[in-house]
Structures are given as C-alpha cells and as structure tokens.
C-alpha cells in the first residue's frame, strides 16, 4: 500500500511540474531542483543526539555563513575522516567506530549539508566537498572513509583540491556518474525533456561542470591515493556498475564485491578488511 501511495504522489508531482513547464519553465526547473537536492530525513535534534555521538567532542565549522557539525574522538596525530551519504548523518558510523577506535587514531565524523546538526536545506556533492575542504585544512586527515554520495563528494573534492596529505580512501557503495542520479530522479517523477534539459543546464551554471563530465571514476584516473573500494552486487540504490567503474580507473585500488549487504554495507568482515587496509 505504501509503495502505491508513493508512486501516486511522485507521479502527481511530476505531472504538476510537467504542466507548469509549459507556462513557466524556469519555475518548474527550480522546483524540480529543490526536490532533487533537499533530503527528507537525516536530521537530528541536539537534545536527542544518538548515543554514538554523545561521547564525542563537538566542533562547529562554517562555510558561506552556514554552520556544519563535526564529532571528534581524540587519539594520536593520525586522523581518519568519516563522510556519510544521502539522508543519513554521522551516527551511521556506529558499527564501524567499534572497529576503528582500537587503532588509537583521531576519528572525525561530519554531518553533511542539511543533515544531522548541520545547517542548510540543500545537499549536493560540490557543496559537501567545500565543507570537507574547510575541515581538512585544519585537521589534515591521512585517511577518509566515505559511504554512498559521500564517496562522490570525496572524489569531487580530490579532483578540485588535489590533497596530497590524504593517503588512503575507502569508498563504500559510492556512485560515480552524476547523470545517472539525475536521470533516475527524472524517471522517478516522469519529468518531460524540457525539465530534464533545464535541470542539466542549471547544474552547469551552478557547478561549472557539464553533467557528463561529473563522474567520480573519471576524476579517479588522476588520483595518487591508495583506495579500498567495496560495492554490493545486490545494491539497489547505487548499482554495482558504479563500483566497477571506480575499480577500472583508480590505478592504486583494491576492489571487492560483497553480496547480501545491500546499500548500507554494514558487515564485521568487511570492516576488518578496511582496518587491514588502513
């Protein structure tokens, strides 16, 4: 029943936007982008902070007048950065933290734009990358572990900022081609070609990169960092082909495929392989 209701709602929104596009394409395009970029969940309230984050040190940073939240578990001078994905927050690392803490390193987790305790209403990989850049300038992590769209943000960040201090990258269920994400959104709502083209033009104006060139695996061709890339063959959110693209272009990478973990990629055996890689 819920799936039927969701189908009706999404198609109704798409129909409304399609009709609007014939009268005011600019408005239809803007409304479509806001739907695409605004997460519906992932926020947390400070007074109801998950237990995972309660024993961390909190530090707030700022980018373009928007504050974003980080959580720090202090250790030695070696720093590991954790970057979550869409409609999530820093507490998603609860299970992995139990494996990372015995390493004795400093661990920092970040709340993405419009997620967790971070400000804003809009989420996109380039903006997330700017948050990451502000944070890395202060803490200079040697290792980053990223899940889902957090992985796309990391590849965009590395392509733009060429951080030579970052030595190792772990990507879990990460998408590569932004065009696939956009096309899936257009298909989900049943948007017409006018809105689809308008959205792609908008992305170029906003990010200064063509949608066909916004591909993590293309960025990775020039990366020097060592990588550990894992993707589940049953991932229905980000298909396995995306992980294989990274594996084919990232020169210094270990690539593994799991089965039965889905998109979340929570698994003790996988986490131990990540620890061994680090």
CSV table of C-alpha atoms in Angstrom, one decimal:
chain,number,residue,atom,x,y,z
A,1,UNK,CA,0.0,0.0,0.0
A,2,UNK,CA,2.8,2.4,0.9
A,3,UNK,CA,4.5,1.8,-2.4
A,4,UNK,CA,1.3,2.5,-4.3
A,5,UNK,CA,0.8,5.7,-2.3
A,6,UNK,CA,4.4,6.8,-3.0
A,7,UNK,CA,4.0,6.0,-6.7
A,8,UNK,CA,0.9,8.1,-6.9
A,9,UNK,CA,2.5,11.0,-5.0
A,10,UNK,CA,5.7,11.1,-7.1
A,11,UNK,CA,3.8,10.8,-10.4
A,12,UNK,CA,1.4,13.5,-9.3
A,13,UNK,CA,4.3,15.9,-8.5
A,14,UNK,CA,5.8,15.0,-11.9
A,15,UNK,CA,2.6,15.8,-13.7
A,16,UNK,CA,2.3,19.1,-11.9
A,17,UNK,CA,5.8,20.1,-12.9
A,18,UNK,CA,5.3,19.0,-16.5
A,19,UNK,CA,2.2,21.1,-16.8
A,20,UNK,CA,4.0,24.0,-15.1
A,21,UNK,CA,6.9,23.8,-17.6
A,22,UNK,CA,4.7,24.8,-20.5
A,23,UNK,CA,3.8,28.0,-18.7
A,24,UNK,CA,6.9,28.8,-16.7
A,25,UNK,CA,9.9,26.5,-17.4
A,26,UNK,CA,12.1,28.4,-15.0
A,27,UNK,CA,9.8,27.9,-12.1
A,28,UNK,CA,9.3,24.2,-13.0
A,29,UNK,CA,13.1,23.7,-13.2
A,30,UNK,CA,13.7,25.4,-9.9
A,31,UNK,CA,11.1,23.4,-8.1
A,32,UNK,CA,12.4,20.2,-9.6
A,33,UNK,CA,16.0,21.0,-8.4
A,34,UNK,CA,14.8,21.8,-4.9
A,35,UNK,CA,13.0,18.4,-4.8
A,36,UNK,CA,16.2,16.7,-6.0
A,37,UNK,CA,18.5,18.5,-3.6
A,38,UNK,CA,16.5,18.6,-0.3
A,39,UNK,CA,16.8,15.5,1.9
A,40,UNK,CA,13.6,14.3,3.6
A,41,UNK,CA,15.4,12.7,6.5
A,42,UNK,CA,18.8,12.6,8.2
A,43,UNK,CA,18.3,15.5,10.6
A,44,UNK,CA,18.9,15.0,14.3
A,45,UNK,CA,18.0,17.1,17.3
A,46,UNK,CA,20.8,18.2,19.7
A,47,UNK,CA,18.7,17.3,22.7
A,48,UNK,CA,18.1,13.8,21.2
A,49,UNK,CA,21.7,13.1,20.0
A,50,UNK,CA,22.3,9.4,19.2
A,51,UNK,CA,24.4,7.7,21.9
A,52,UNK,CA,27.0,7.0,19.3
A,53,UNK,CA,27.8,10.8,19.1
A,54,UNK,CA,27.3,11.7,22.8
A,55,UNK,CA,30.8,10.8,23.9
A,56,UNK,CA,32.5,12.7,21.1
A,57,UNK,CA,33.9,16.3,21.2
A,58,UNK,CA,31.7,18.6,19.1
A,59,UNK,CA,33.2,21.2,16.8
A,60,UNK,CA,31.2,23.5,14.6
A,61,UNK,CA,32.7,25.0,11.4
A,62,UNK,CA,31.3,27.5,8.9
A,63,UNK,CA,31.2,27.7,5.2
A,64,UNK,CA,29.5,30.6,3.4
A,65,UNK,CA,27.6,31.6,6.5
A,66,UNK,CA,26.3,28.1,7.1
A,67,UNK,CA,27.4,26.1,10.1
A,68,UNK,CA,28.2,22.5,9.9
A,69,UNK,CA,28.8,20.0,12.7
A,70,UNK,CA,31.7,17.6,13.3
A,71,UNK,CA,32.3,15.0,16.0
A,72,UNK,CA,35.8,14.1,17.2
A,73,UNK,CA,37.1,11.1,19.1
A,74,UNK,CA,40.6,12.1,20.1
A,75,UNK,CA,43.5,9.8,19.6
A,76,UNK,CA,47.0,10.2,18.2
A,77,UNK,CA,48.1,12.5,15.3
A,78,UNK,CA,46.9,10.2,12.6
A,79,UNK,CA,43.4,11.3,11.6
A,80,UNK,CA,40.6,9.4,10.0
A,81,UNK,CA,37.7,11.3,8.4
A,82,UNK,CA,34.2,9.7,8.1
A,83,UNK,CA,31.9,11.0,5.4
A,84,UNK,CA,28.3,9.7,5.3
A,85,UNK,CA,25.8,9.7,2.4
A,86,UNK,CA,22.4,11.0,1.4
A,87,UNK,CA,19.6,11.2,4.1
A,88,UNK,CA,22.0,10.0,6.9
A,89,UNK,CA,24.2,11.6,9.5
A,90,UNK,CA,27.4,10.9,11.4
A,91,UNK,CA,25.7,8.3,13.6
A,92,UNK,CA,25.6,5.9,10.7
A,93,UNK,CA,29.2,5.0,11.6
A,94,UNK,CA,28.3,3.4,14.9
A,95,UNK,CA,29.3,-0.1,14.0
A,96,UNK,CA,32.5,0.9,12.2
A,97,UNK,CA,33.6,3.1,15.1
A,98,UNK,CA,33.9,0.0,17.3
A,99,UNK,CA,36.5,-1.4,14.8
A,100,UNK,CA,38.3,2.0,14.3
A,101,UNK,CA,38.7,3.1,17.9
A,102,UNK,CA,41.3,0.3,18.9
A,103,UNK,CA,43.6,1.8,16.2
A,104,UNK,CA,44.2,4.7,18.6
A,105,UNK,CA,43.8,7.3,15.9
A,106,UNK,CA,41.8,10.5,16.0
A,107,UNK,CA,38.5,10.0,14.3
A,108,UNK,CA,36.3,12.8,12.9
A,109,UNK,CA,32.8,12.4,11.5
A,110,UNK,CA,31.0,15.1,9.7
A,111,UNK,CA,27.3,16.0,9.2
A,112,UNK,CA,26.7,16.8,5.5
A,113,UNK,CA,24.8,19.9,4.4
A,114,UNK,CA,21.2,19.7,5.5
A,115,UNK,CA,21.9,16.6,7.5
A,116,UNK,CA,22.4,15.8,11.2
A,117,UNK,CA,23.1,19.1,13.1
A,118,UNK,CA,24.4,20.9,10.1
A,119,UNK,CA,22.6,23.9,8.7
A,120,UNK,CA,21.1,24.4,5.3
A,121,UNK,CA,18.3,22.9,3.2
A,122,UNK,CA,20.2,22.0,0.1
A,123,UNK,CA,22.5,19.0,-0.4
A,124,UNK,CA,24.9,18.4,-3.3
A,125,UNK,CA,28.3,16.8,-3.7
A,126,UNK,CA,30.1,20.0,-4.6
A,127,UNK,CA,28.8,21.8,-1.5
A,128,UNK,CA,29.7,18.8,0.6
A,129,UNK,CA,33.2,18.9,-0.8
A,130,UNK,CA,33.6,22.5,0.3
A,131,UNK,CA,32.6,21.5,3.9
A,132,UNK,CA,35.2,18.7,3.6
A,133,UNK,CA,37.8,21.2,2.4
A,134,UNK,CA,37.3,23.6,5.4
A,135,UNK,CA,37.6,20.6,7.8
A,136,UNK,CA,40.7,19.1,6.1
A,137,UNK,CA,42.6,22.4,6.1
A,138,UNK,CA,42.6,22.3,9.9
A,139,UNK,CA,43.0,18.5,10.6
A,140,UNK,CA,44.8,17.2,7.6
A,141,UNK,CA,43.4,13.6,7.7
A,142,UNK,CA,45.5,10.8,6.2
A,143,UNK,CA,42.6,8.5,5.6
A,144,UNK,CA,38.9,9.1,4.6
A,145,UNK,CA,36.1,6.6,4.7
A,146,UNK,CA,33.0,7.6,2.7
A,147,UNK,CA,29.7,5.9,2.0
A,148,UNK,CA,27.3,6.5,-0.9
A,149,UNK,CA,27.1,10.1,-2.1
A,150,UNK,CA,29.7,10.9,0.5
A,151,UNK,CA,32.1,9.0,-1.8
A,152,UNK,CA,31.0,11.1,-4.8
A,153,UNK,CA,31.7,14.2,-2.7
A,154,UNK,CA,35.2,12.9,-1.8
A,155,UNK,CA,36.1,12.2,-5.5
A,156,UNK,CA,34.9,15.7,-6.4
A,157,UNK,CA,36.9,17.2,-3.6
A,158,UNK,CA,40.1,15.4,-4.6
A,159,UNK,CA,39.6,16.4,-8.2
A,160,UNK,CA,39.3,20.0,-7.2
A,161,UNK,CA,41.8,20.3,-4.3
A,162,UNK,CA,44.4,17.7,-5.0
A,163,UNK,CA,45.1,17.0,-1.3
A,164,UNK,CA,48.5,15.3,-1.2
A,165,UNK,CA,48.2,14.8,2.6
A,166,UNK,CA,45.4,12.4,2.1
A,167,UNK,CA,47.0,9.0,1.6
A,168,UNK,CA,44.1,6.4,1.7
A,169,UNK,CA,40.5,6.5,0.6
A,170,UNK,CA,37.8,4.0,1.3
A,171,UNK,CA,34.6,4.1,-0.8
A,172,UNK,CA,31.6,2.1,0.2
A,173,UNK,CA,28.6,1.8,-2.3
A,174,UNK,CA,29.7,5.1,-3.9
A,175,UNK,CA,28.0,6.4,-7.1
A,176,UNK,CA,30.2,7.7,-9.9
A,177,UNK,CA,28.1,9.4,-12.6
A,178,UNK,CA,26.0,12.3,-11.5
A,179,UNK,CA,24.0,12.0,-14.7
A,180,UNK,CA,22.7,8.6,-13.6
A,181,UNK,CA,21.4,10.1,-10.3
A,182,UNK,CA,19.8,13.0,-12.2
A,183,UNK,CA,18.2,10.6,-14.8
A,184,UNK,CA,16.9,8.4,-12.1
A,185,UNK,CA,15.2,11.4,-10.5
A,186,UNK,CA,13.7,12.5,-13.8
A,187,UNK,CA,12.4,8.9,-14.4
A,188,UNK,CA,11.0,8.6,-10.9
A,189,UNK,CA,8.8,11.7,-11.3
A,190,UNK,CA,8.2,11.1,-15.0
A,191,UNK,CA,9.5,14.6,-15.9
A,192,UNK,CA,9.5,15.7,-19.5
A,193,UNK,CA,12.5,16.5,-21.7
A,194,UNK,CA,12.1,20.3,-21.2
A,195,UNK,CA,12.6,20.0,-17.5
A,196,UNK,CA,15.4,17.4,-17.9
A,197,UNK,CA,17.3,19.7,-20.2
A,198,UNK,CA,16.6,22.7,-18.0
A,199,UNK,CA,18.0,20.8,-15.0
A,200,UNK,CA,21.2,19.8,-16.8
A,201,UNK,CA,21.7,23.5,-17.8
A,202,UNK,CA,21.1,24.5,-14.2
A,203,UNK,CA,23.7,22.1,-13.0
A,204,UNK,CA,26.3,23.5,-15.4
A,205,UNK,CA,25.5,27.1,-14.2
A,206,UNK,CA,25.6,26.1,-10.6
A,207,UNK,CA,28.7,23.8,-10.5
A,208,UNK,CA,30.6,24.9,-13.6
A,209,UNK,CA,30.9,21.4,-14.9
A,210,UNK,CA,28.9,19.6,-17.6
A,211,UNK,CA,26.8,16.7,-16.2
A,212,UNK,CA,28.5,14.2,-18.5
A,213,UNK,CA,31.9,15.2,-17.0
A,214,UNK,CA,30.7,14.9,-13.4
A,215,UNK,CA,31.9,11.4,-12.9
A,216,UNK,CA,33.9,10.2,-10.0
A,217,UNK,CA,35.6,7.4,-11.9
A,218,UNK,CA,36.8,9.9,-14.5
A,219,UNK,CA,38.2,12.1,-11.7
A,220,UNK,CA,39.9,9.0,-10.2
A,221,UNK,CA,42.1,8.4,-13.3
A,222,UNK,CA,44.5,11.0,-11.9
A,223,UNK,CA,44.3,10.2,-8.2
A,224,UNK,CA,47.5,9.0,-6.5
A,225,UNK,CA,45.9,7.9,-3.2
A,226,UNK,CA,45.6,4.3,-2.4
A,227,UNK,CA,42.0,3.2,-2.4
A,228,UNK,CA,39.8,0.4,-1.0
A,229,UNK,CA,36.6,0.2,-3.0
A,230,UNK,CA,33.7,-2.0,-1.9
A,231,UNK,CA,30.3,-2.5,-3.5
A,232,UNK,CA,27.5,-4.9,-3.0
A,233,UNK,CA,26.2,-6.8,-6.0
A,234,UNK,CA,22.6,-6.5,-4.6
A,235,UNK,CA,22.8,-2.8,-4.0
A,236,UNK,CA,19.5,-1.4,-5.4
A,237,UNK,CA,20.3,2.2,-4.6
A,238,UNK,CA,23.6,2.5,-6.3
A,239,UNK,CA,24.1,-0.3,-8.8
A,240,UNK,CA,27.2,-2.5,-8.9
A,241,UNK,CA,28.3,-1.0,-12.2
A,242,UNK,CA,29.3,2.2,-10.4
A,243,UNK,CA,31.7,0.4,-8.2
A,244,UNK,CA,33.2,-1.4,-11.2
A,245,UNK,CA,33.8,1.9,-12.9
A,246,UNK,CA,35.9,3.1,-10.0
A,247,UNK,CA,37.8,-0.1,-9.9
A,248,UNK,CA,38.7,0.2,-13.7
A,249,UNK,CA,40.1,3.7,-13.4
A,250,UNK,CA,41.6,4.1,-9.9
A,251,UNK,CA,45.2,3.0,-10.5
A,252,UNK,CA,46.2,2.1,-7.0
A,253,UNK,CA,43.0,0.4,-5.7
A,254,UNK,CA,41.8,-2.7,-4.0
A,255,UNK,CA,38.3,-3.6,-5.2
A,256,UNK,CA,35.9,-6.2,-3.6
A,257,UNK,CA,32.3,-7.1,-4.3
A,258,UNK,CA,30.1,-8.3,-1.4
A,259,UNK,CA,26.7,-10.0,-1.5
A,260,UNK,CA,23.8,-9.5,0.7
A,261,UNK,CA,24.9,-6.2,2.4
A,262,UNK,CA,22.7,-4.0,0.2
A,263,UNK,CA,23.5,-0.3,0.1
A,264,UNK,CA,24.3,0.1,3.8
A,265,UNK,CA,27.4,-2.1,3.7
A,266,UNK,CA,27.4,-2.9,7.4
A,267,UNK,CA,29.4,-6.0,8.0
A,268,UNK,CA,32.1,-7.0,10.5
A,269,UNK,CA,34.1,-9.0,8.0
A,270,UNK,CA,34.2,-6.0,5.6
A,271,UNK,CA,35.1,-3.7,8.4
A,272,UNK,CA,38.0,-5.9,9.3
A,273,UNK,CA,39.3,-5.7,5.7
A,274,UNK,CA,39.1,-1.9,6.0
A,275,UNK,CA,41.1,-2.0,9.2
A,276,UNK,CA,43.7,-4.1,7.5
A,277,UNK,CA,43.8,-1.7,4.6
A,278,UNK,CA,44.3,1.3,6.9
